[in-house]
Amino acid sequence: MTNLKALIFDVDGTLADTEEAHRCAFNEAFQQLGLPWNWSKPRYAHLLVTAGGKERLAAHIDSLDLPAPDRRELMGRIEAIHQAKTLNYTRMVLGGGVALRDGVARLIDDAARAHVRLGIATTTTFANVEALLRMGLGAGALDRFAVIGAAGNAARKKPAADIYEYVLRQLGASPQECVAIEDSANGLRAAKAAGLYTIVTPSYWTRTEDFSGADLVLPSLGSALRPLTPRTAALVGNTMLGVREIGRQLDALREYG
Ligand code: XBP
Ligand code: MG
């Protein structure tokens, strides 16, 4: 009998490859608010090292080397810029602009069948999570998750462990009974700092990052349509990663360390 009690999913890059939609939502907000900014893909990839959209905006403003009064004025507008961006992003997601990644819906269904609880530990804004879950999993999606930890639930964002520790507390579970699924080095560091067995499925934006310390790195969770390649399937003993395969990985870690 496996020790696995809960799966804790990251959102951006893990549930869905969302960062292109975030980038477009930011650029639309800049236009709407008359800001002379436009984040290219390479610029956004650089800014993504900073977790959190508001923190990313602050990092961008700091990079502009402005006179102090101008910098202060722009810093004071971050909340409004981010609110406009979030409206743009949720509209894009609810309009069908973002699809769940391979195997995500399947693994969530598998967990329900196996009575393994589900949590979310993300840096993004709750409204973004709600839009993505409703679009990807239907109207009752939010109720399928025992805990949703988002931007407002932790003082420090990833790579700090705060959001994972919050979700573990809310689950009433120990790190040894849960598994985190992430896409980025920031997320991996946060999950490992919380003591979690961590599976990484790199996204387009994080594929060149360093995932040393991950317990398992896979190109995706795998699906009937796009199964894992023989080499990666050999790592988990199946062409798709399910609760049974995750439980076996966790139990092997517990047994052999
Ligand atoms: C990824 C992030 C978020 C999103 C943007 O979150 O760092 O900041 O890029 O969303 P995760 P917000 O991978 O932890 O899901 O603008 O709402 O922050
Ligand atoms: Mg992520």
PDB file of N, CA and C in Angstrom, residues 84-165:
ATOM      1  N   ALA A  84      -4.811  45.078 -14.532  1.00  0.00           N
ATOM      2  CA  ALA A  84      -5.184  45.096 -15.960  1.00  0.00           C
ATOM      3  C   ALA A  84      -4.662  43.839 -16.648  1.00  0.00           C
ATOM      4  N   LYS A  85      -3.434  43.470 -16.313  1.00  0.00           N
ATOM      5  CA  LYS A  85      -2.842  42.258 -16.905  1.00  0.00           C
ATOM      6  C   LYS A  85      -3.625  41.016 -16.540  1.00  0.00           C
ATOM      7  N   THR A  86      -4.047  40.928 -15.289  1.00  0.00           N
ATOM      8  CA  THR A  86      -4.794  39.743 -14.831  1.00  0.00           C
ATOM      9  C   THR A  86      -6.139  39.643 -15.537  1.00  0.00           C
ATOM     10  N   LEU A  87      -6.789  40.773 -15.759  1.00  0.00           N
ATOM     11  CA  LEU A  87      -8.053  40.763 -16.527  1.00  0.00           C
ATOM     12  C   LEU A  87      -7.792  40.279 -17.955  1.00  0.00           C
ATOM     13  N   ASN A  88      -6.714  40.764 -18.555  1.00  0.00           N
ATOM     14  CA  ASN A  88      -6.374  40.332 -19.917  1.00  0.00           C
ATOM     15  C   ASN A  88      -6.098  38.829 -19.950  1.00  0.00           C
ATOM     16  N   TYR A  89      -5.330  38.359 -18.957  1.00  0.00           N
ATOM     17  CA  TYR A  89      -4.925  36.944 -18.941  1.00  0.00           C
ATOM     18  C   TYR A  89      -6.141  36.036 -18.740  1.00  0.00           C
ATOM     19  N   THR A  90      -6.981  36.366 -17.767  1.00  0.00           N
ATOM     20  CA  THR A  90      -8.145  35.487 -17.505  1.00  0.00           C
ATOM     21  C   THR A  90      -9.096  35.491 -18.706  1.00  0.00           C
ATOM     22  N   ARG A  91      -9.181  36.620 -19.398  1.00  0.00           N
ATOM     23  CA  ARG A  91     -10.021  36.656 -20.605  1.00  0.00           C
ATOM     24  C   ARG A  91      -9.448  35.719 -21.677  1.00  0.00           C
ATOM     25  N   MET A  92      -8.124  35.735 -21.838  1.00  0.00           N
ATOM     26  CA  MET A  92      -7.473  34.860 -22.830  1.00  0.00           C
ATOM     27  C   MET A  92      -7.696  33.384 -22.474  1.00  0.00           C
ATOM     28  N   VAL A  93      -7.529  33.064 -21.198  1.00  0.00           N
ATOM     29  CA  VAL A  93      -7.660  31.662 -20.771  1.00  0.00           C
ATOM     30  C   VAL A  93      -9.104  31.194 -20.952  1.00  0.00           C
ATOM     31  N   LEU A  94     -10.057  32.005 -20.483  1.00  0.00           N
ATOM     32  CA  LEU A  94     -11.474  31.607 -20.586  1.00  0.00           C
ATOM     33  C   LEU A  94     -11.933  31.594 -22.039  1.00  0.00           C
ATOM     34  N   GLY A  95     -11.180  32.297 -22.898  1.00  0.00           N
ATOM     35  CA  GLY A  95     -11.503  32.293 -24.327  1.00  0.00           C
ATOM     36  C   GLY A  95     -10.918  31.073 -25.029  1.00  0.00           C
ATOM     37  N   GLY A  96     -10.271  30.205 -24.249  1.00  0.00           N
ATOM     38  CA  GLY A  96      -9.733  28.958 -24.817  1.00  0.00           C
ATOM     39  C   GLY A  96      -8.319  29.089 -25.343  1.00  0.00           C
ATOM     40  N   GLY A  97      -7.630  30.164 -24.911  1.00  0.00           N
ATOM     41  CA  GLY A  97      -6.290  30.408 -25.453  1.00  0.00           C
ATOM     42  C   GLY A  97      -5.200  29.537 -24.863  1.00  0.00           C
ATOM     43  N   VAL A  98      -5.542  28.743 -23.816  1.00  0.00           N
ATOM     44  CA  VAL A  98      -4.498  27.941 -23.165  1.00  0.00           C
ATOM     45  C   VAL A  98      -5.035  26.532 -22.922  1.00  0.00           C
ATOM     46  N   ALA A  99      -4.284  25.525 -23.331  1.00  0.00           N
ATOM     47  CA  ALA A  99      -4.741  24.134 -23.115  1.00  0.00           C
ATOM     48  C   ALA A  99      -3.906  23.474 -22.013  1.00  0.00           C
ATOM     49  N   LEU A 100      -4.521  22.545 -21.269  1.00  0.00           N
ATOM     50  CA  LEU A 100      -3.762  21.801 -20.261  1.00  0.00           C
ATOM     51  C   LEU A 100      -2.681  20.984 -20.951  1.00  0.00           C
ATOM     52  N   ARG A 101      -1.594  20.742 -20.265  1.00  0.00           N
ATOM     53  CA  ARG A 101      -0.505  19.939 -20.827  1.00  0.00           C
ATOM     54  C   ARG A 101      -0.900  18.467 -20.881  1.00  0.00           C
ATOM     55  N   ASP A 102      -0.148  17.714 -21.666  1.00  0.00           N
ATOM     56  CA  ASP A 102      -0.396  16.276 -21.820  1.00  0.00           C
ATOM     57  C   ASP A 102      -0.466  15.564 -20.467  1.00  0.00           C
ATOM     58  N   GLY A 103      -1.497  14.801 -20.281  1.00  0.00           N
ATOM     59  CA  GLY A 103      -1.563  13.914 -19.110  1.00  0.00           C
ATOM     60  C   GLY A 103      -2.060  14.559 -17.838  1.00  0.00           C
ATOM     61  N   VAL A 104      -2.244  15.893 -17.837  1.00  0.00           N
ATOM     62  CA  VAL A 104      -2.645  16.569 -16.589  1.00  0.00           C
ATOM     63  C   VAL A 104      -4.058  16.149 -16.187  1.00  0.00           C
ATOM     64  N   ALA A 105      -5.013  16.259 -17.106  1.00  0.00           N
ATOM     65  CA  ALA A 105      -6.405  15.883 -16.764  1.00  0.00           C
ATOM     66  C   ALA A 105      -6.482  14.395 -16.420  1.00  0.00           C
ATOM     67  N   ARG A 106      -5.739  13.593 -17.118  1.00  0.00           N
ATOM     68  CA  ARG A 106      -5.732  12.131 -16.879  1.00  0.00           C
ATOM     69  C   ARG A 106      -5.209  11.832 -15.473  1.00  0.00           C
ATOM     70  N   LEU A 107      -4.118  12.478 -15.062  1.00  0.00           N
ATOM     71  CA  LEU A 107      -3.536  12.213 -13.734  1.00  0.00           C
ATOM     72  C   LEU A 107      -4.467  12.710 -12.637  1.00  0.00           C
ATOM     73  N   ILE A 108      -5.146  13.828 -12.890  1.00  0.00           N
ATOM     74  CA  ILE A 108      -6.094  14.355 -11.894  1.00  0.00           C
ATOM     75  C   ILE A 108      -7.264  13.375 -11.724  1.00  0.00           C
ATOM     76  N   ASP A 109      -7.748  12.823 -12.833  1.00  0.00           N
ATOM     77  CA  ASP A 109      -8.817  11.804 -12.746  1.00  0.00           C
ATOM     78  C   ASP A 109      -8.313  10.540 -12.027  1.00  0.00           C
ATOM     79  N   ASP A 110      -7.084  10.156 -12.336  1.00  0.00           N
ATOM     80  CA  ASP A 110      -6.485   8.949 -11.731  1.00  0.00           C
ATOM     81  C   ASP A 110      -6.373   9.122 -10.210  1.00  0.00           C
ATOM     82  N   ALA A 111      -5.984  10.320  -9.800  1.00  0.00           N
ATOM     83  CA  ALA A 111      -5.849  10.589  -8.353  1.00  0.00           C
ATOM     84  C   ALA A 111      -7.208  10.476  -7.668  1.00  0.00           C
ATOM     85  N   ALA A 112      -8.237  10.985  -8.330  1.00  0.00           N
ATOM     86  CA  ALA A 112      -9.593  10.912  -7.739  1.00  0.00           C
ATOM     87  C   ALA A 112     -10.002   9.454  -7.562  1.00  0.00           C
ATOM     88  N   ARG A 113      -9.748   8.636  -8.573  1.00  0.00           N
ATOM     89  CA  ARG A 113     -10.106   7.217  -8.485  1.00  0.00           C
ATOM     90  C   ARG A 113      -9.339   6.522  -7.354  1.00  0.00           C
ATOM     91  N   ALA A 114      -8.101   6.951  -7.142  1.00  0.00           N
ATOM     92  CA  ALA A 114      -7.237   6.295  -6.132  1.00  0.00           C
ATOM     93  C   ALA A 114      -7.376   6.961  -4.770  1.00  0.00           C
ATOM     94  N   HIS A 115      -8.299   7.913  -4.658  1.00  0.00           N
ATOM     95  CA  HIS A 115      -8.513   8.651  -3.384  1.00  0.00           C
ATOM     96  C   HIS A 115      -7.226   9.324  -2.906  1.00  0.00           C
ATOM     97  N   VAL A 116      -6.452   9.815  -3.857  1.00  0.00           N
ATOM     98  CA  VAL A 116      -5.260  10.629  -3.533  1.00  0.00           C
ATOM     99  C   VAL A 116      -5.690  12.089  -3.664  1.00  0.00           C
ATOM    100  N   ARG A 117      -5.479  12.865  -2.588  1.00  0.00           N
ATOM    101  CA  ARG A 117      -5.973  14.249  -2.609  1.00  0.00           C
ATOM    102  C   ARG A 117      -5.109  15.121  -3.518  1.00  0.00           C
ATOM    103  N   LEU A 118      -5.686  16.273  -3.885  1.00  0.00           N
ATOM    104  CA  LEU A 118      -5.008  17.177  -4.824  1.00  0.00           C
ATOM    105  C   LEU A 118      -4.819  18.543  -4.194  1.00  0.00           C
ATOM    106  N   GLY A 119      -3.622  19.092  -4.416  1.00  0.00           N
ATOM    107  CA  GLY A 119      -3.361  20.456  -3.963  1.00  0.00           C
ATOM    108  C   GLY A 119      -2.726  21.251  -5.089  1.00  0.00           C
ATOM    109  N   ILE A 120      -2.766  22.573  -4.924  1.00  0.00           N
ATOM    110  CA  ILE A 120      -2.081  23.464  -5.863  1.00  0.00           C
ATOM    111  C   ILE A 120      -1.185  24.385  -5.063  1.00  0.00           C
ATOM    112  N   ALA A 121       0.047  24.537  -5.541  1.00  0.00           N
ATOM    113  CA  ALA A 121       0.995  25.460  -4.894  1.00  0.00           C
ATOM    114  C   ALA A 121       1.593  26.326  -5.996  1.00  0.00           C
ATOM    115  N   THR A 122       1.107  27.559  -6.107  1.00  0.00           N
ATOM    116  CA  THR A 122       1.525  28.404  -7.216  1.00  0.00           C
ATOM    117  C   THR A 122       1.884  29.809  -6.766  1.00  0.00           C
ATOM    118  N   THR A 123       2.677  30.475  -7.601  1.00  0.00           N
ATOM    119  CA  THR A 123       3.021  31.879  -7.378  1.00  0.00           C
ATOM    120  C   THR A 123       1.977  32.792  -8.001  1.00  0.00           C
ATOM    121  N   THR A 124       1.178  32.254  -8.907  1.00  0.00           N
ATOM    122  CA  THR A 124       0.287  33.118  -9.682  1.00  0.00           C
ATOM    123  C   THR A 124      -0.936  33.528  -8.874  1.00  0.00           C
ATOM    124  N   THR A 125      -1.656  34.473  -9.397  1.00  0.00           N
ATOM    125  CA  THR A 125      -2.855  35.044  -8.773  1.00  0.00           C
ATOM    126  C   THR A 125      -3.992  34.031  -8.798  1.00  0.00           C
ATOM    127  N   PHE A 126      -4.779  33.966  -7.736  1.00  0.00           N
ATOM    128  CA  PHE A 126      -5.855  32.969  -7.645  1.00  0.00           C
ATOM    129  C   PHE A 126      -6.800  33.050  -8.836  1.00  0.00           C
ATOM    130  N   ALA A 127      -7.143  34.259  -9.279  1.00  0.00           N
ATOM    131  CA  ALA A 127      -8.079  34.404 -10.418  1.00  0.00           C
ATOM    132  C   ALA A 127      -7.553  33.661 -11.648  1.00  0.00           C
ATOM    133  N   ASN A 128      -6.236  33.639 -11.800  1.00  0.00           N
ATOM    134  CA  ASN A 128      -5.642  32.940 -12.949  1.00  0.00           C
ATOM    135  C   ASN A 128      -5.807  31.432 -12.807  1.00  0.00           C
ATOM    136  N   VAL A 129      -5.662  30.949 -11.565  1.00  0.00           N
ATOM    137  CA  VAL A 129      -5.828  29.508 -11.310  1.00  0.00           C
ATOM    138  C   VAL A 129      -7.272  29.109 -11.593  1.00  0.00           C
ATOM    139  N   GLU A 130      -8.188  29.926 -11.083  1.00  0.00           N
ATOM    140  CA  GLU A 130      -9.622  29.630 -11.249  1.00  0.00           C
ATOM    141  C   GLU A 130      -9.974  29.554 -12.739  1.00  0.00           C
ATOM    142  N   ALA A 131      -9.501  30.509 -13.511  1.00  0.00           N
ATOM    143  CA  ALA A 131      -9.811  30.536 -14.955  1.00  0.00           C
ATOM    144  C   ALA A 131      -9.238  29.302 -15.635  1.00  0.00           C
ATOM    145  N   LEU A 132      -8.008  28.952 -15.308  1.00  0.00           N
ATOM    146  CA  LEU A 132      -7.359  27.810 -15.966  1.00  0.00           C
ATOM    147  C   LEU A 132      -8.049  26.500 -15.602  1.00  0.00           C
ATOM    148  N   LEU A 133      -8.392  26.333 -14.339  1.00  0.00           N
ATOM    149  CA  LEU A 133      -9.036  25.081 -13.907  1.00  0.00           C
ATOM    150  C   LEU A 133     -10.429  24.959 -14.520  1.00  0.00           C
ATOM    151  N   ARG A 134     -11.179  26.057 -14.524  1.00  0.00           N
ATOM    152  CA  ARG A 134     -12.535  25.998 -15.109  1.00  0.00           C
ATOM    153  C   ARG A 134     -12.458  25.700 -16.609  1.00  0.00           C
ATOM    154  N   MET A 135     -11.491  26.330 -17.272  1.00  0.00           N
ATOM    155  CA  MET A 135     -11.386  26.128 -18.723  1.00  0.00           C
ATOM    156  C   MET A 135     -10.928  24.693 -19.009  1.00  0.00           C
ATOM    157  N   GLY A 136      -9.990  24.210 -18.207  1.00  0.00           N
ATOM    158  CA  GLY A 136      -9.389  22.906 -18.516  1.00  0.00           C
ATOM    159  C   GLY A 136     -10.147  21.717 -17.977  1.00  0.00           C
ATOM    160  N   LEU A 137     -10.850  21.929 -16.828  1.00  0.00           N
ATOM    161  CA  LEU A 137     -11.470  20.765 -16.172  1.00  0.00           C
ATOM    162  C   LEU A 137     -12.964  20.926 -15.976  1.00  0.00           C
ATOM    163  N   GLY A 138     -13.525  22.049 -16.405  1.00  0.00           N
ATOM    164  CA  GLY A 138     -14.971  22.229 -16.324  1.00  0.00           C
ATOM    165  C   GLY A 138     -15.418  22.986 -15.082  1.00  0.00           C
ATOM    166  N   ALA A 139     -16.723  23.179 -14.962  1.00  0.00           N
ATOM    167  CA  ALA A 139     -17.292  24.103 -13.960  1.00  0.00           C
ATOM    168  C   ALA A 139     -16.909  23.718 -12.525  1.00  0.00           C
ATOM    169  N   GLY A 140     -16.946  22.425 -12.176  1.00  0.00           N
ATOM    170  CA  GLY A 140     -16.703  22.026 -10.775  1.00  0.00           C
ATOM    171  C   GLY A 140     -15.234  21.821 -10.443  1.00  0.00           C
ATOM    172  N   ALA A 141     -14.347  22.319 -11.315  1.00  0.00           N
ATOM    173  CA  ALA A 141     -12.915  21.995 -11.186  1.00  0.00           C
ATOM    174  C   ALA A 141     -12.331  22.367  -9.832  1.00  0.00           C
ATOM    175  N   LEU A 142     -12.675  23.536  -9.340  1.00  0.00           N
ATOM    176  CA  LEU A 142     -12.031  24.010  -8.096  1.00  0.00           C
ATOM    177  C   LEU A 142     -12.287  23.051  -6.935  1.00  0.00           C
ATOM    178  N   ASP A 143     -13.497  22.434  -6.952  1.00  0.00           N
ATOM    179  CA  ASP A 143     -13.869  21.549  -5.830  1.00  0.00           C
ATOM    180  C   ASP A 143     -13.066  20.260  -5.820  1.00  0.00           C
ATOM    181  N   ARG A 144     -12.358  19.986  -6.901  1.00  0.00           N
ATOM    182  CA  ARG A 144     -11.583  18.735  -6.964  1.00  0.00           C
ATOM    183  C   ARG A 144     -10.268  18.854  -6.209  1.00  0.00           C
ATOM    184  N   PHE A 145      -9.950  20.104  -5.823  1.00  0.00           N
ATOM    185  CA  PHE A 145      -8.674  20.330  -5.128  1.00  0.00           C
ATOM    186  C   PHE A 145      -8.941  20.582  -3.644  1.00  0.00           C
ATOM    187  N   ALA A 146      -8.272  19.814  -2.797  1.00  0.00           N
ATOM    188  CA  ALA A 146      -8.465  19.965  -1.351  1.00  0.00           C
ATOM    189  C   ALA A 146      -7.924  21.316  -0.890  1.00  0.00           C
ATOM    190  N   VAL A 147      -6.841  21.775  -1.550  1.00  0.00           N
ATOM    191  CA  VAL A 147      -6.225  23.051  -1.167  1.00  0.00           C
ATOM    192  C   VAL A 147      -5.721  23.751  -2.427  1.00  0.00           C
ATOM    193  N   ILE A 148      -5.958  25.050  -2.515  1.00  0.00           N
ATOM    194  CA  ILE A 148      -5.350  25.851  -3.580  1.00  0.00           C
ATOM    195  C   ILE A 148      -4.535  26.953  -2.914  1.00  0.00           C
ATOM    196  N   GLY A 149      -3.208  26.820  -2.999  1.00  0.00           N
ATOM    197  CA  GLY A 149      -2.328  27.850  -2.444  1.00  0.00           C
ATOM    198  C   GLY A 149      -1.838  28.732  -3.578  1.00  0.00           C
ATOM    199  N   ALA A 150      -2.204  30.019  -3.550  1.00  0.00           N
ATOM    200  CA  ALA A 150      -1.824  30.930  -4.646  1.00  0.00           C
ATOM    201  C   ALA A 150      -1.131  32.163  -4.085  1.00  0.00           C
ATOM    202  N   ALA A 151      -0.975  33.193  -4.934  1.00  0.00           N
ATOM    203  CA  ALA A 151      -0.106  34.344  -4.592  1.00  0.00           C
ATOM    204  C   ALA A 151      -0.426  34.949  -3.234  1.00  0.00           C
ATOM    205  N   GLY A 152      -1.722  34.962  -2.843  1.00  0.00           N
ATOM    206  CA  GLY A 152      -2.030  35.645  -1.581  1.00  0.00           C
ATOM    207  C   GLY A 152      -1.791  34.795  -0.342  1.00  0.00           C
ATOM    208  N   ASN A 153      -1.387  33.521  -0.505  1.00  0.00           N
ATOM    209  CA  ASN A 153      -1.314  32.603   0.646  1.00  0.00           C
ATOM    210  C   ASN A 153       0.079  32.429   1.241  1.00  0.00           C
ATOM    211  N   ALA A 154       1.039  33.117   0.690  1.00  0.00           N
ATOM    212  CA  ALA A 154       2.400  32.939   1.233  1.00  0.00           C
ATOM    213  C   ALA A 154       3.132  34.278   1.187  1.00  0.00           C
ATOM    214  N   ALA A 155       3.855  34.563   2.256  1.00  0.00           N
ATOM    215  CA  ALA A 155       4.584  35.841   2.330  1.00  0.00           C
ATOM    216  C   ALA A 155       5.658  35.893   1.250  1.00  0.00           C
ATOM    217  N   ARG A 156       6.428  34.822   1.144  1.00  0.00           N
ATOM    218  CA  ARG A 156       7.534  34.814   0.182  1.00  0.00           C
ATOM    219  C   ARG A 156       7.192  33.877  -0.981  1.00  0.00           C
ATOM    220  N   LYS A 157       7.510  34.294  -2.200  1.00  0.00           N
ATOM    221  CA  LYS A 157       7.203  33.466  -3.374  1.00  0.00           C
ATOM    222  C   LYS A 157       8.331  32.478  -3.643  1.00  0.00           C
ATOM    223  N   LYS A 158       8.064  31.544  -4.519  1.00  0.00           N
ATOM    224  CA  LYS A 158       9.105  30.576  -4.910  1.00  0.00           C
ATOM    225  C   LYS A 158      10.347  31.349  -5.360  1.00  0.00           C
ATOM    226  N   PRO A 159      11.520  30.862  -5.068  1.00  0.00           N
ATOM    227  CA  PRO A 159      11.921  29.532  -4.599  1.00  0.00           C
ATOM    228  C   PRO A 159      11.811  29.340  -3.090  1.00  0.00           C
ATOM    229  N   ALA A 160      11.200  30.286  -2.364  1.00  0.00           N
ATOM    230  CA  ALA A 160      10.978  30.015  -0.932  1.00  0.00           C
ATOM    231  C   ALA A 160       9.971  28.867  -0.814  1.00  0.00           C
ATOM    232  N   ALA A 161      10.065  28.122   0.311  1.00  0.00           N
ATOM    233  CA  ALA A 161       9.204  26.928   0.501  1.00  0.00           C
ATOM    234  C   ALA A 161       7.794  27.312   0.951  1.00  0.00           C
ATOM    235  N   ASP A 162       7.585  28.601   1.257  1.00  0.00           N
ATOM    236  CA  ASP A 162       6.350  29.048   1.934  1.00  0.00           C
ATOM    237  C   ASP A 162       5.071  28.473   1.355  1.00  0.00           C
ATOM    238  N   ILE A 163       4.888  28.557   0.056  1.00  0.00           N
ATOM    239  CA  ILE A 163       3.585  28.141  -0.498  1.00  0.00           C
ATOM    240  C   ILE A 163       3.391  26.622  -0.367  1.00  0.00           C
ATOM    241  N   TYR A 164       4.461  25.868  -0.469  1.00  0.00           N
ATOM    242  CA  TYR A 164       4.326  24.403  -0.270  1.00  0.00           C
ATOM    243  C   TYR A 164       4.062  24.081   1.201  1.00  0.00           C
ATOM    244  N   GLU A 165       4.714  24.817   2.071  1.00  0.00           N
ATOM    245  CA  GLU A 165       4.476  24.577   3.514  1.00  0.00           C
ATOM    246  C   GLU A 165       3.041  24.932   3.883  1.00  0.00           C
TER     247      GLU A 165
END
